[in-house]
PDB file of C-alpha atoms and ligand atoms in Angstrom:
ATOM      1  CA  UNK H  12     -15.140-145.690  25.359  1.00 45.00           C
ATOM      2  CA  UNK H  13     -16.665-143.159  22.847  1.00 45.00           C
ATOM      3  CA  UNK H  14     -15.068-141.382  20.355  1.00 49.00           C
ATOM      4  CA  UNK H  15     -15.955-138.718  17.945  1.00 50.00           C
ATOM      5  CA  UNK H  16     -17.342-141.487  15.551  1.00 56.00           C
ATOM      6  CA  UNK H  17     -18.661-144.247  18.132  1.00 70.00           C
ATOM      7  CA  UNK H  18     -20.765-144.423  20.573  1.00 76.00           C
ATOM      8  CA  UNK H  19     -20.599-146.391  23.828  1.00 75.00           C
ATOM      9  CA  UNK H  20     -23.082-149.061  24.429  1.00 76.00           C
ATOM     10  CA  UNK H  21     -22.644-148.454  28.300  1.00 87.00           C
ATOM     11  CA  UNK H  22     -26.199-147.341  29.378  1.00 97.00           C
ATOM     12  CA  UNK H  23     -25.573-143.977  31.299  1.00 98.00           C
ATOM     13  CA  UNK H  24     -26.635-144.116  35.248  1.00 98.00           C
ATOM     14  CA  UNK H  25     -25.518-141.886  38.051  1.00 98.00           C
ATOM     15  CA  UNK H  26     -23.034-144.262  39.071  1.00 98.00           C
ATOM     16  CA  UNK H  27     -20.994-143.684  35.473  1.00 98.00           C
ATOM     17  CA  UNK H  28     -21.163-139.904  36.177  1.00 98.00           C
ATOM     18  CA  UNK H  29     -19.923-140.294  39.312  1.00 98.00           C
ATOM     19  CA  UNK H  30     -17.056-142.249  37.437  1.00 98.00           C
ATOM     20  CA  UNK H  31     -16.762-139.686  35.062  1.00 98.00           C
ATOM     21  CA  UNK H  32     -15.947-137.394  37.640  1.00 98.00           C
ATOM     22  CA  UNK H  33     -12.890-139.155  39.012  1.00 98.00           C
ATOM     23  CA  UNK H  34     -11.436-140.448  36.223  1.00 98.00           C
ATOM     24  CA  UNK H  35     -11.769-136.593  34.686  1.00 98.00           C
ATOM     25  CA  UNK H  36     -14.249-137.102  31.628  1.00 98.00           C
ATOM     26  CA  UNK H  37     -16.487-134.322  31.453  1.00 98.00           C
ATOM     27  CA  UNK H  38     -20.046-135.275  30.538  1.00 98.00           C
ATOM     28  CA  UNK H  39     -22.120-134.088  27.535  1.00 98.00           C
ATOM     29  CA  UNK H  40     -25.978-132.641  28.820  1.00 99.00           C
ATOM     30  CA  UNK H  41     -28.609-131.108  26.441  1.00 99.00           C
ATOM     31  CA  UNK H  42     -32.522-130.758  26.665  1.00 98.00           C
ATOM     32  CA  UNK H  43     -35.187-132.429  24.918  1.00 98.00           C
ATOM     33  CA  UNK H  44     -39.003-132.368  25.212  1.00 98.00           C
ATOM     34  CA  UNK H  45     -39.682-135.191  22.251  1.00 98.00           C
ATOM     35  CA  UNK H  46     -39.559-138.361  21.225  1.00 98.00           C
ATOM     36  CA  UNK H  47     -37.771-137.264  17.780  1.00 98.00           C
ATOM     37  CA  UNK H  48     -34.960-134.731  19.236  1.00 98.00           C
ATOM     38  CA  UNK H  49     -34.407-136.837  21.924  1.00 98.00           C
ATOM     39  CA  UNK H  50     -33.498-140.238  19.526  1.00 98.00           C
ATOM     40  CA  UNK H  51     -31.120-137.986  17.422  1.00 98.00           C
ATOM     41  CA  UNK H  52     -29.299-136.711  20.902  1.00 98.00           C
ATOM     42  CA  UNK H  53     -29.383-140.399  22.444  1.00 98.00           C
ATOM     43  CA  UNK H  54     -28.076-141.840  19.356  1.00 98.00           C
ATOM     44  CA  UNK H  55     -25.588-139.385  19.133  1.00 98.00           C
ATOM     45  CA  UNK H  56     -24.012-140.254  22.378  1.00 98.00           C
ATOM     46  CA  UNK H  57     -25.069-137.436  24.625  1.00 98.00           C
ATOM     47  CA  UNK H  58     -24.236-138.475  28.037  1.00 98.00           C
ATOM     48  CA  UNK H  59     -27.581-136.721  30.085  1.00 98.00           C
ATOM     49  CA  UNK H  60     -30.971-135.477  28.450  1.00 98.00           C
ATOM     50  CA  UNK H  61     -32.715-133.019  30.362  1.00 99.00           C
ATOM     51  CA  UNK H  62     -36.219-132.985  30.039  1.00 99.00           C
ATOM     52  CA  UNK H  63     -35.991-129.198  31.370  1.00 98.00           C
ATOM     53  CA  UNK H  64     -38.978-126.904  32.331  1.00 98.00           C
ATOM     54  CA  UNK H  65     -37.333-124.576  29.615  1.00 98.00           C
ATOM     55  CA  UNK H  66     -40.108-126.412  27.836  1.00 98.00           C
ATOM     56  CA  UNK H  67     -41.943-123.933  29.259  1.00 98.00           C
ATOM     57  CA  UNK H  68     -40.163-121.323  27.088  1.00 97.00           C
ATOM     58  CA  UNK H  69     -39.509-123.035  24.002  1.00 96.00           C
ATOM     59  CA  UNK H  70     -42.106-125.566  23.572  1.00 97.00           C
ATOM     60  CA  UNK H  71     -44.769-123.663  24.610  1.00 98.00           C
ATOM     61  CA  UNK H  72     -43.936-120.164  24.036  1.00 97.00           C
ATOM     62  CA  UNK H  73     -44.456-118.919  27.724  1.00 97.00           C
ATOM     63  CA  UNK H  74     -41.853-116.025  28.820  1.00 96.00           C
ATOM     64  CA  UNK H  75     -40.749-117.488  31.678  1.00 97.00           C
ATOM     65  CA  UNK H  76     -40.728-121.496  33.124  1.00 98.00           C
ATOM     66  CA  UNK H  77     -43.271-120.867  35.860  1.00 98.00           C
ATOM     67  CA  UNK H  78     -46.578-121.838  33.711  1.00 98.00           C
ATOM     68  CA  UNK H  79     -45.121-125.533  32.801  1.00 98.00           C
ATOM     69  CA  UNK H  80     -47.346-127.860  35.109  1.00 98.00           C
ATOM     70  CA  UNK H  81     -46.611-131.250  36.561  1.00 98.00           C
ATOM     71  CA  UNK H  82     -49.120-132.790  33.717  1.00 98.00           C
ATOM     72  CA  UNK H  83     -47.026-130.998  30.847  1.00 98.00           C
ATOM     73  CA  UNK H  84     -43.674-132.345  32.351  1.00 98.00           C
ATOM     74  CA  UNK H  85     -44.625-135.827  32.283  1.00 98.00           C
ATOM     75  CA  UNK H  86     -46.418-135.679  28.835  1.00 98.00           C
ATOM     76  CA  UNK H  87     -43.123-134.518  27.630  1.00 98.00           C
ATOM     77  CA  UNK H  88     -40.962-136.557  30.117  1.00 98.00           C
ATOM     78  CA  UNK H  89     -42.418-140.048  28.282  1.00 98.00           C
ATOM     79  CA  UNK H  90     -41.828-138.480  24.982  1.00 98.00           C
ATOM     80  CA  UNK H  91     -38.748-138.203  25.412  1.00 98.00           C
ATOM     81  CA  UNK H  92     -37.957-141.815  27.826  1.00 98.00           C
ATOM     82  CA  UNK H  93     -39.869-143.748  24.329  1.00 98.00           C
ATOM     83  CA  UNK H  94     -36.260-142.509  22.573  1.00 98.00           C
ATOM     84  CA  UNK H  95     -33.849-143.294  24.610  1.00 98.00           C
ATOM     85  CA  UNK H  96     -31.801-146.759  25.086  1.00 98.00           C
ATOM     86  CA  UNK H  97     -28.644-144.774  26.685  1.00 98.00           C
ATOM     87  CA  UNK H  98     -28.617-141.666  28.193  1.00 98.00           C
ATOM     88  CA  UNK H  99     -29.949-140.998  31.799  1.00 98.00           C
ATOM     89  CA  UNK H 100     -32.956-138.895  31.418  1.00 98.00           C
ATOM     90  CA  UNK H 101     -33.522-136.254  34.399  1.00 99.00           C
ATOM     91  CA  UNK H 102     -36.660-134.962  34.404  1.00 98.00           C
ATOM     92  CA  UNK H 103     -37.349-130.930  36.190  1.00 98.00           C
ATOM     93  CA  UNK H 104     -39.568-131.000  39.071  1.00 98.00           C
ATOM     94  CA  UNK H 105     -41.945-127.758  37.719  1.00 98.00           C
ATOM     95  CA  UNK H 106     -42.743-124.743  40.074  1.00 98.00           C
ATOM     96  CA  UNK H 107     -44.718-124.738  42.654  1.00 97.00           C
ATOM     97  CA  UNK H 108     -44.845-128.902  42.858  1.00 97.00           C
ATOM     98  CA  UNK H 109     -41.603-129.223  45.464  1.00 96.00           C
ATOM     99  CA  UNK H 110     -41.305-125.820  47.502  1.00 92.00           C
ATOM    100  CA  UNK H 111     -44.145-125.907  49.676  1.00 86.00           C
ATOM    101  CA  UNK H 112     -43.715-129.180  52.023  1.00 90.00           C
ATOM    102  CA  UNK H 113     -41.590-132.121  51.467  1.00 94.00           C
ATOM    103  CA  UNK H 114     -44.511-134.270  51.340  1.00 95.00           C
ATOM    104  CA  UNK H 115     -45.770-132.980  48.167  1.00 96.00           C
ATOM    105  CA  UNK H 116     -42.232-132.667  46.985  1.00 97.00           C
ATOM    106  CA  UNK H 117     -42.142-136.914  47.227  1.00 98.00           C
ATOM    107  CA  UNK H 118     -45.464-137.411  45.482  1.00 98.00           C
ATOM    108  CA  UNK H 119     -44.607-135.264  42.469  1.00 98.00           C
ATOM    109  CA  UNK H 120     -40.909-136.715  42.393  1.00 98.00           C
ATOM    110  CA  UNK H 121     -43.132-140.265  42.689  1.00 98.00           C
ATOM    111  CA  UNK H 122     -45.515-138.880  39.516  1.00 98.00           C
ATOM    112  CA  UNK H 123     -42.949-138.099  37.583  1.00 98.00           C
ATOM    113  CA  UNK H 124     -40.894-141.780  38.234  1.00 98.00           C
ATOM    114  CA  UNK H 125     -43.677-144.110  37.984  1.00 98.00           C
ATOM    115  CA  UNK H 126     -46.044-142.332  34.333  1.00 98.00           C
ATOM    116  CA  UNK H 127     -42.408-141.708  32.580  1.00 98.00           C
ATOM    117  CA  UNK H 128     -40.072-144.617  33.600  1.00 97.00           C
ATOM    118  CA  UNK H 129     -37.199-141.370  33.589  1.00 98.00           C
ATOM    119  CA  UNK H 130     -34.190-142.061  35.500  1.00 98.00           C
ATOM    120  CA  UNK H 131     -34.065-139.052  37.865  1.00 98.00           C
ATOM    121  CA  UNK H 132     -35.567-135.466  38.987  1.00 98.00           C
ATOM    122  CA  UNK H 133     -33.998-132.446  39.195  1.00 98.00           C
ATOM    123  CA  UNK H 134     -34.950-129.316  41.906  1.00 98.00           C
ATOM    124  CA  UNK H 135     -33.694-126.058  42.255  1.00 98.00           C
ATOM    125  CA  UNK H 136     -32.198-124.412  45.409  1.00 98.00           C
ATOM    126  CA  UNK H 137     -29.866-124.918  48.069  1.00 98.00           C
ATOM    127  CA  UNK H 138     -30.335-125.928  51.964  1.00 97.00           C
ATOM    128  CA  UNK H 139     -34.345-124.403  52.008  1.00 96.00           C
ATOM    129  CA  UNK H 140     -35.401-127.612  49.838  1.00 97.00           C
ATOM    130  CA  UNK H 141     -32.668-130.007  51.726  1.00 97.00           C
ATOM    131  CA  UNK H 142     -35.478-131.617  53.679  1.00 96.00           C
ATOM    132  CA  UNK H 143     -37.581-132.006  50.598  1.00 97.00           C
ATOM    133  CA  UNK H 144     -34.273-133.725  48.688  1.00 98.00           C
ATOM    134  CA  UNK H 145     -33.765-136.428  51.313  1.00 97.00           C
ATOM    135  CA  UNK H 146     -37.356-137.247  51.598  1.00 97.00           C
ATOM    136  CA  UNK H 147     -36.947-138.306  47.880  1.00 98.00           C
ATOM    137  CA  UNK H 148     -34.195-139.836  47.952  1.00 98.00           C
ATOM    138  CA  UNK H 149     -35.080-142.038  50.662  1.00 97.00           C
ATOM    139  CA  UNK H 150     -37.686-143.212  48.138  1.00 98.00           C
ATOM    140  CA  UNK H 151     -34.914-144.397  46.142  1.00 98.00           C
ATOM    141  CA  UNK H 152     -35.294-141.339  43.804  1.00 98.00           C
ATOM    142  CA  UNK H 153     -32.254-140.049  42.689  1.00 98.00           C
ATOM    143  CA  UNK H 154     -31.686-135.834  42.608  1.00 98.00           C
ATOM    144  CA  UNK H 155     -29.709-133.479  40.786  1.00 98.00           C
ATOM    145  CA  UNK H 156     -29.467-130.213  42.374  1.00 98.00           C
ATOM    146  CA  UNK H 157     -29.246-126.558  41.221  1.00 98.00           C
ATOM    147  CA  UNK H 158     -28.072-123.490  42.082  1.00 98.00           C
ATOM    148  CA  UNK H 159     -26.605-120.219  40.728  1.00 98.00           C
ATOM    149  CA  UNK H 160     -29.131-118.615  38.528  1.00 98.00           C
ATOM    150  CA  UNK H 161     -32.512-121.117  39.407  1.00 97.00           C
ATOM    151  CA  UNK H 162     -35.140-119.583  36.638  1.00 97.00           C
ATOM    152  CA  UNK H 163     -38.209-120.377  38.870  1.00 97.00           C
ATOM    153  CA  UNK H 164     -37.242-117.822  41.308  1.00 96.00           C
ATOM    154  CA  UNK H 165     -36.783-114.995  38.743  1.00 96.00           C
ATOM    155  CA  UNK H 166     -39.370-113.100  40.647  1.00 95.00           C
ATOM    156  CA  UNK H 167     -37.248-112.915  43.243  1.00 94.00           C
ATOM    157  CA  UNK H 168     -34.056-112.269  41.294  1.00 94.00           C
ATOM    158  CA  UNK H 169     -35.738-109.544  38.796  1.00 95.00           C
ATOM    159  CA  UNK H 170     -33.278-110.323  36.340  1.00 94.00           C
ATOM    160  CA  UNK H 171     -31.285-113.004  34.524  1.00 94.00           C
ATOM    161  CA  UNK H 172     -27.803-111.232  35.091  1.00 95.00           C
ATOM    162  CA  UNK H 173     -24.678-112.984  36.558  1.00 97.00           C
ATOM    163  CA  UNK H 174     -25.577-114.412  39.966  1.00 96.00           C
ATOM    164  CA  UNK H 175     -22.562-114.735  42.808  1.00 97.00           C
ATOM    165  CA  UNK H 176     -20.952-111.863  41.943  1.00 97.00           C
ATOM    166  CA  UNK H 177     -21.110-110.551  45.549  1.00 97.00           C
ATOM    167  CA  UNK H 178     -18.977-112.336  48.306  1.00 98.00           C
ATOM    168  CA  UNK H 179     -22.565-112.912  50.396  1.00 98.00           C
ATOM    169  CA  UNK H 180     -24.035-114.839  47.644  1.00 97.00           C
ATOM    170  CA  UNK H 181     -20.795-116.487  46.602  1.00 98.00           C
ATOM    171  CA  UNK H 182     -20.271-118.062  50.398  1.00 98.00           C
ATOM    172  CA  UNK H 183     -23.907-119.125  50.517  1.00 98.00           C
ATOM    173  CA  UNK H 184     -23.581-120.693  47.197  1.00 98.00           C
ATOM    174  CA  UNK H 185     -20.531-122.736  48.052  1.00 98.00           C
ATOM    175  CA  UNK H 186     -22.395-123.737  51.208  1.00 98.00           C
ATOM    176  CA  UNK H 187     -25.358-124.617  49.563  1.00 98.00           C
ATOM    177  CA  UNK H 188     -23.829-126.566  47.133  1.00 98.00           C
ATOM    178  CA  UNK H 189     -22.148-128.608  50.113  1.00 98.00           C
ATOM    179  CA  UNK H 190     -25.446-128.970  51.857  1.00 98.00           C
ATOM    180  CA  UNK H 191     -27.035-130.640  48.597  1.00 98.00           C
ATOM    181  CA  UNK H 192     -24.175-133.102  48.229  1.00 98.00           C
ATOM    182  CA  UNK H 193     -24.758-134.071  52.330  1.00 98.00           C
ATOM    183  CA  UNK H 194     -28.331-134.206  51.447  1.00 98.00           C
ATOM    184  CA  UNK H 195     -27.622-137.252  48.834  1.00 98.00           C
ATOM    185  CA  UNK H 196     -27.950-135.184  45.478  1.00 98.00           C
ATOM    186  CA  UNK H 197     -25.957-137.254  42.561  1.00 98.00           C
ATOM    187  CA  UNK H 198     -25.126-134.002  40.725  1.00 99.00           C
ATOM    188  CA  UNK H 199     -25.482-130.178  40.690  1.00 99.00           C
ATOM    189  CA  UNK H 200     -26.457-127.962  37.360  1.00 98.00           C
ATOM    190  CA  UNK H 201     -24.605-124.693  38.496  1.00 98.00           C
ATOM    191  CA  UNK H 202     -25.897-121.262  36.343  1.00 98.00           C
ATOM    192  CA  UNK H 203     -24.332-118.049  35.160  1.00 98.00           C
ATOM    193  CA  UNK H 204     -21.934-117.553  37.541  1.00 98.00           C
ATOM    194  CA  UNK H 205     -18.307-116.919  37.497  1.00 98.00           C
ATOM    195  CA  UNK H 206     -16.223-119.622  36.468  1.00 98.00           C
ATOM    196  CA  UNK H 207     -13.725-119.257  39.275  1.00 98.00           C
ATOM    197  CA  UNK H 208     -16.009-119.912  41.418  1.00 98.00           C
ATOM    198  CA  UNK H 209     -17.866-122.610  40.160  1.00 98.00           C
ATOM    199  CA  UNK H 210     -14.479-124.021  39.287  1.00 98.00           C
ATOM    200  CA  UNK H 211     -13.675-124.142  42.997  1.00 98.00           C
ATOM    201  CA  UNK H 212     -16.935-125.734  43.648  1.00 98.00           C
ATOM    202  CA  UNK H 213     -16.327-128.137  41.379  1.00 98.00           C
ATOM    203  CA  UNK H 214     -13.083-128.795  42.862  1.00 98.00           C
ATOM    204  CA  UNK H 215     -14.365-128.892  46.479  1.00 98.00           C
ATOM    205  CA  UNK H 216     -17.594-131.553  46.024  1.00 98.00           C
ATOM    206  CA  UNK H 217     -17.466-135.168  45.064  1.00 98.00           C
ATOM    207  CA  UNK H 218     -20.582-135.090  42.649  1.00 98.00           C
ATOM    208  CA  UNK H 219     -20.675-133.948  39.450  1.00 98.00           C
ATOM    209  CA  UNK H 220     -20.928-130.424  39.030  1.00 99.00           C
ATOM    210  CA  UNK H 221     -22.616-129.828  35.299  1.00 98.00           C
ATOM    211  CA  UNK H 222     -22.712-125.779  34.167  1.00 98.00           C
ATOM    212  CA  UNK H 223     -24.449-123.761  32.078  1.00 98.00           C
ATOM    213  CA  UNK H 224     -22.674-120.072  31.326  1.00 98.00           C
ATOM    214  CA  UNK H 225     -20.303-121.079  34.548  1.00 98.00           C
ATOM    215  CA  UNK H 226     -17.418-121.969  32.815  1.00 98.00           C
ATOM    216  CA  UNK H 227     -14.798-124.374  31.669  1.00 98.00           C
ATOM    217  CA  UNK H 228     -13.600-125.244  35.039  1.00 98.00           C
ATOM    218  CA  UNK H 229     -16.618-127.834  36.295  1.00 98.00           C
ATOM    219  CA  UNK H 230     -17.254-131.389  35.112  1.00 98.00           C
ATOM    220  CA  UNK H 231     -19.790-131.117  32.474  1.00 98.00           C
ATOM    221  CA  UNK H 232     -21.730-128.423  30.483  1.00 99.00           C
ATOM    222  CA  UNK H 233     -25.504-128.588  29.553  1.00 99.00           C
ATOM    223  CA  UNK H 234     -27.317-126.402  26.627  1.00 98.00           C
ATOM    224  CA  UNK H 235     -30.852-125.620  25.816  1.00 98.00           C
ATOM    225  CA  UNK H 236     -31.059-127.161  22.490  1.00 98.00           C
ATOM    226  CA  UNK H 237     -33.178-124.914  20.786  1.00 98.00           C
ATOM    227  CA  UNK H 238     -30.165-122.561  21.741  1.00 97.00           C
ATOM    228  CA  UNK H 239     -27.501-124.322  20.450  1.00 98.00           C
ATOM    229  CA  UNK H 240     -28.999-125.512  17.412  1.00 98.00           C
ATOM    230  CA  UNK H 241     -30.407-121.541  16.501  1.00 97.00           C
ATOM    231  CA  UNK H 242     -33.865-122.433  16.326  1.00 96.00           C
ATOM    232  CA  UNK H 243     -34.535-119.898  18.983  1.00 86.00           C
ATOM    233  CA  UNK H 244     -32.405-116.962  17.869  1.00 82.00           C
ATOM    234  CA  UNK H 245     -34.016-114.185  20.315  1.00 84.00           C
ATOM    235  CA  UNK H 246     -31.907-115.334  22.804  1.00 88.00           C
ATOM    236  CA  UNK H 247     -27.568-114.927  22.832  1.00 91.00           C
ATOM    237  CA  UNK H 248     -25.997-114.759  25.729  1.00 96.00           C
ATOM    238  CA  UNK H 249     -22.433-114.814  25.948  1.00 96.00           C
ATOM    239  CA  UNK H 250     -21.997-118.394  26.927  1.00 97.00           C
ATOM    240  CA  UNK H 251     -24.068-119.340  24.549  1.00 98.00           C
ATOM    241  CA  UNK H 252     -22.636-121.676  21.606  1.00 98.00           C
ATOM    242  CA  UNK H 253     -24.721-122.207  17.998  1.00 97.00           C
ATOM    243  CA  UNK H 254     -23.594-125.381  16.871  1.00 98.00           C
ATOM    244  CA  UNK H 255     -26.065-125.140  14.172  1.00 98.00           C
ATOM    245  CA  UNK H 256     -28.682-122.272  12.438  1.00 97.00           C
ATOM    246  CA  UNK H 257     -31.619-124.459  12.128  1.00 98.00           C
ATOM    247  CA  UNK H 258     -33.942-121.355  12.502  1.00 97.00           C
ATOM    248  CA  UNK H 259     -32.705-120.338   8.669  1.00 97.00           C
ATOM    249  CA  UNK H 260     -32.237-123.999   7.464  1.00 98.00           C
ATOM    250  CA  UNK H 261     -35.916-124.857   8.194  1.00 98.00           C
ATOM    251  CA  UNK H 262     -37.151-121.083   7.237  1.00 98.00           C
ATOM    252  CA  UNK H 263     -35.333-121.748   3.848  1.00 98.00           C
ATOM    253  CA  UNK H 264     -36.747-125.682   3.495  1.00 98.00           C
ATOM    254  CA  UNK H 265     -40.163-124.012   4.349  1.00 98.00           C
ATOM    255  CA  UNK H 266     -40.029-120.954   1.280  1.00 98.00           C
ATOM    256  CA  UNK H 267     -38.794-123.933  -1.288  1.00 98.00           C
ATOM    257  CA  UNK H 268     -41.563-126.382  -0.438  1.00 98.00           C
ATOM    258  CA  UNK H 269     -43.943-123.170  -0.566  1.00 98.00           C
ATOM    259  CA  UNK H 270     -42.281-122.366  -3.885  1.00 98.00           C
ATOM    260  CA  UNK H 271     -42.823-125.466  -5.310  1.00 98.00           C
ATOM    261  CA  UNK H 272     -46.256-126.143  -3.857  1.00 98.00           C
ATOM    262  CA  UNK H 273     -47.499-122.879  -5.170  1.00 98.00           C
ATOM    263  CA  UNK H 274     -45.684-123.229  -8.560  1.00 98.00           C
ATOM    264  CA  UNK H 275     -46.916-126.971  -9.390  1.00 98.00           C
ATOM    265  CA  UNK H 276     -43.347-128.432  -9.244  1.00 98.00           C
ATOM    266  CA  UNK H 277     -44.382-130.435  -5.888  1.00 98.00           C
ATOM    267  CA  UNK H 278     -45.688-133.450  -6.243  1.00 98.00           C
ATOM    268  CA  UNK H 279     -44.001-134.417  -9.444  1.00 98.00           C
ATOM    269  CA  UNK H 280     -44.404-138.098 -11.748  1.00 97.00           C
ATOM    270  CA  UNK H 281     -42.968-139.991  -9.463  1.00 98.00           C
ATOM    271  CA  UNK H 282     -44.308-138.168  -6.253  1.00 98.00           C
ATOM    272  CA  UNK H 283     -48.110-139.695  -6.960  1.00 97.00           C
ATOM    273  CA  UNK H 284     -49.480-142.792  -6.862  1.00 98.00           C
TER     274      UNK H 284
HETATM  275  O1  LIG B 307     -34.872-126.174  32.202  1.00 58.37           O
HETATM  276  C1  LIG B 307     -33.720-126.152  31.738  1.00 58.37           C
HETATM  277  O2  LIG B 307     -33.495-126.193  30.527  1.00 58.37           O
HETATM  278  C2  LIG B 307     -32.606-126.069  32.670  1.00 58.37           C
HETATM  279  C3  LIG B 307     -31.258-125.837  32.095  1.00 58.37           C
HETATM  280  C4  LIG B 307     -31.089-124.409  31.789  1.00 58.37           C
HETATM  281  C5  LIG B 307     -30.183-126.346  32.982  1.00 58.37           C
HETATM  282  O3  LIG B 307     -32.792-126.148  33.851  1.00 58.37           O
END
């Protein structure tokens, strides 16, 4: 058992989330792309790392996560598995590697298993990718779902608003959601939509349902962690929370060391050899 100042030893699999679940503990889920973020957040106790194609955004700068490329995943994907003795590390299946045919959905899902020793994948959308989720399963790779707001299909979405608002996309979320769990998924990340609603999805599934902006009413919450730690400030939505400003701690560590560089302070006596 953890508590604020401990850590539990227990290594984290999807059996002990789907324990979680039923005994009511919510579980703790943040990103990382690196070895050194991701031994801070393991040792800290975080529950799931999510080795998220949002390294797309704020790794490599790109505006949206469609660039990131099975190569780039895994590079970061064994960062971040050389870190971690605890947390279960699920690892973003990149667009266009898992749409097409389920086929090629198994052989990047393999990739991404055997070069980074990671602990799961995750894929988003609902029943159109069903066939492509129990063909990697079956391989004895485990999947985490999701739905709601799925970034790789802003194309088709035009925007990042609220999804589900509407009753149509509502039912066919709920559905879809159901369809994921009957296709074997261990867990679902649910995005930016109404909390009611993911609440009663929550409620209605036996897996894990983890949210980002979808409320306080599902079993776990995941962050970006450049988000919640204010190293990227250009973006604040409203479920966003900043744990941290690390944008103006390392901006102000930055103008001192260039202060002292520039004024002879740095390296002092005892700073040479
Ligand atoms: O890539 C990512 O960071 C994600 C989270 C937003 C859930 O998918």
């Amino acid at each position: 058992m953890s508590t604020a100042n401990s850590v539990s030893e227990k290594v984290i699999t999807t059996h002990v989330l789907s324990e979680m679940k039923a005994r009511g503990e919510k579980i703790s889920m943040l990103t990382a792309y690196d070895y050194s973020m991701a031994k801070i957040l393991d040792s800290a106790g975080i529950d799931v790392i999510l080795v998220g194609d949002s390294a797309s955004n704020v790794m490599a700068g790109n505006i949206t996560t469609l660039p990131i490329t099975l190569d780039q995943m895994i590079y970061h994907a064994s960062s971040v598995q050389k870190a971690v003795n605890r947390s279960l590390i699920v690892v973003d299946l990149p667009f266009g590697t898992y749409q097409g045919d389920s086929r090629e959905a198994l052989h990047s899902a393999i990739r991404i298993m055997k070069e980074t020793g990671c602990g799961a994948v995750k894929m988003e959308g609902g029943e159109e990718i069903a066939d492509s989720i129990k063909n990697i399963i079956s391989a004895g790779i485990p999947v985490m779902g999701h739905l709601g707001l799925t970034p790789q299909s802003i194309n088709k979405f035009g925007t990042y608003a609220v999804r589900a608002k509407e009753e149509a996309e509502a039912k066919k979320l709920i559905s879809d959601a159901h369809k994921l769990e009957e296709a074997g998924c261990f867990a679902i990340v649910i995005e930016k939509v109404p909390a009611t609603l993911a609440g009663q999805i929550a409620k209605e599934v036996k897996i894990p349902i983890i949210g980002i902006g979808a409320g306080g009413y599902v079993d776990g919450q995941v962050l970006v962690l450049h988000d919640m730690l204010g190293i990227n400030k250009e973006f604040s939505p409203r479920f966003l929370r900043r744990y941290a400003d690390l944008f103006t701690t390392i901006s102000d560590a930055t103008k001192h060391y260039i202060s002292d560089v520039k004024s002879g302070d740095f390296p002092n006596e005892n700073e040479q050899y």
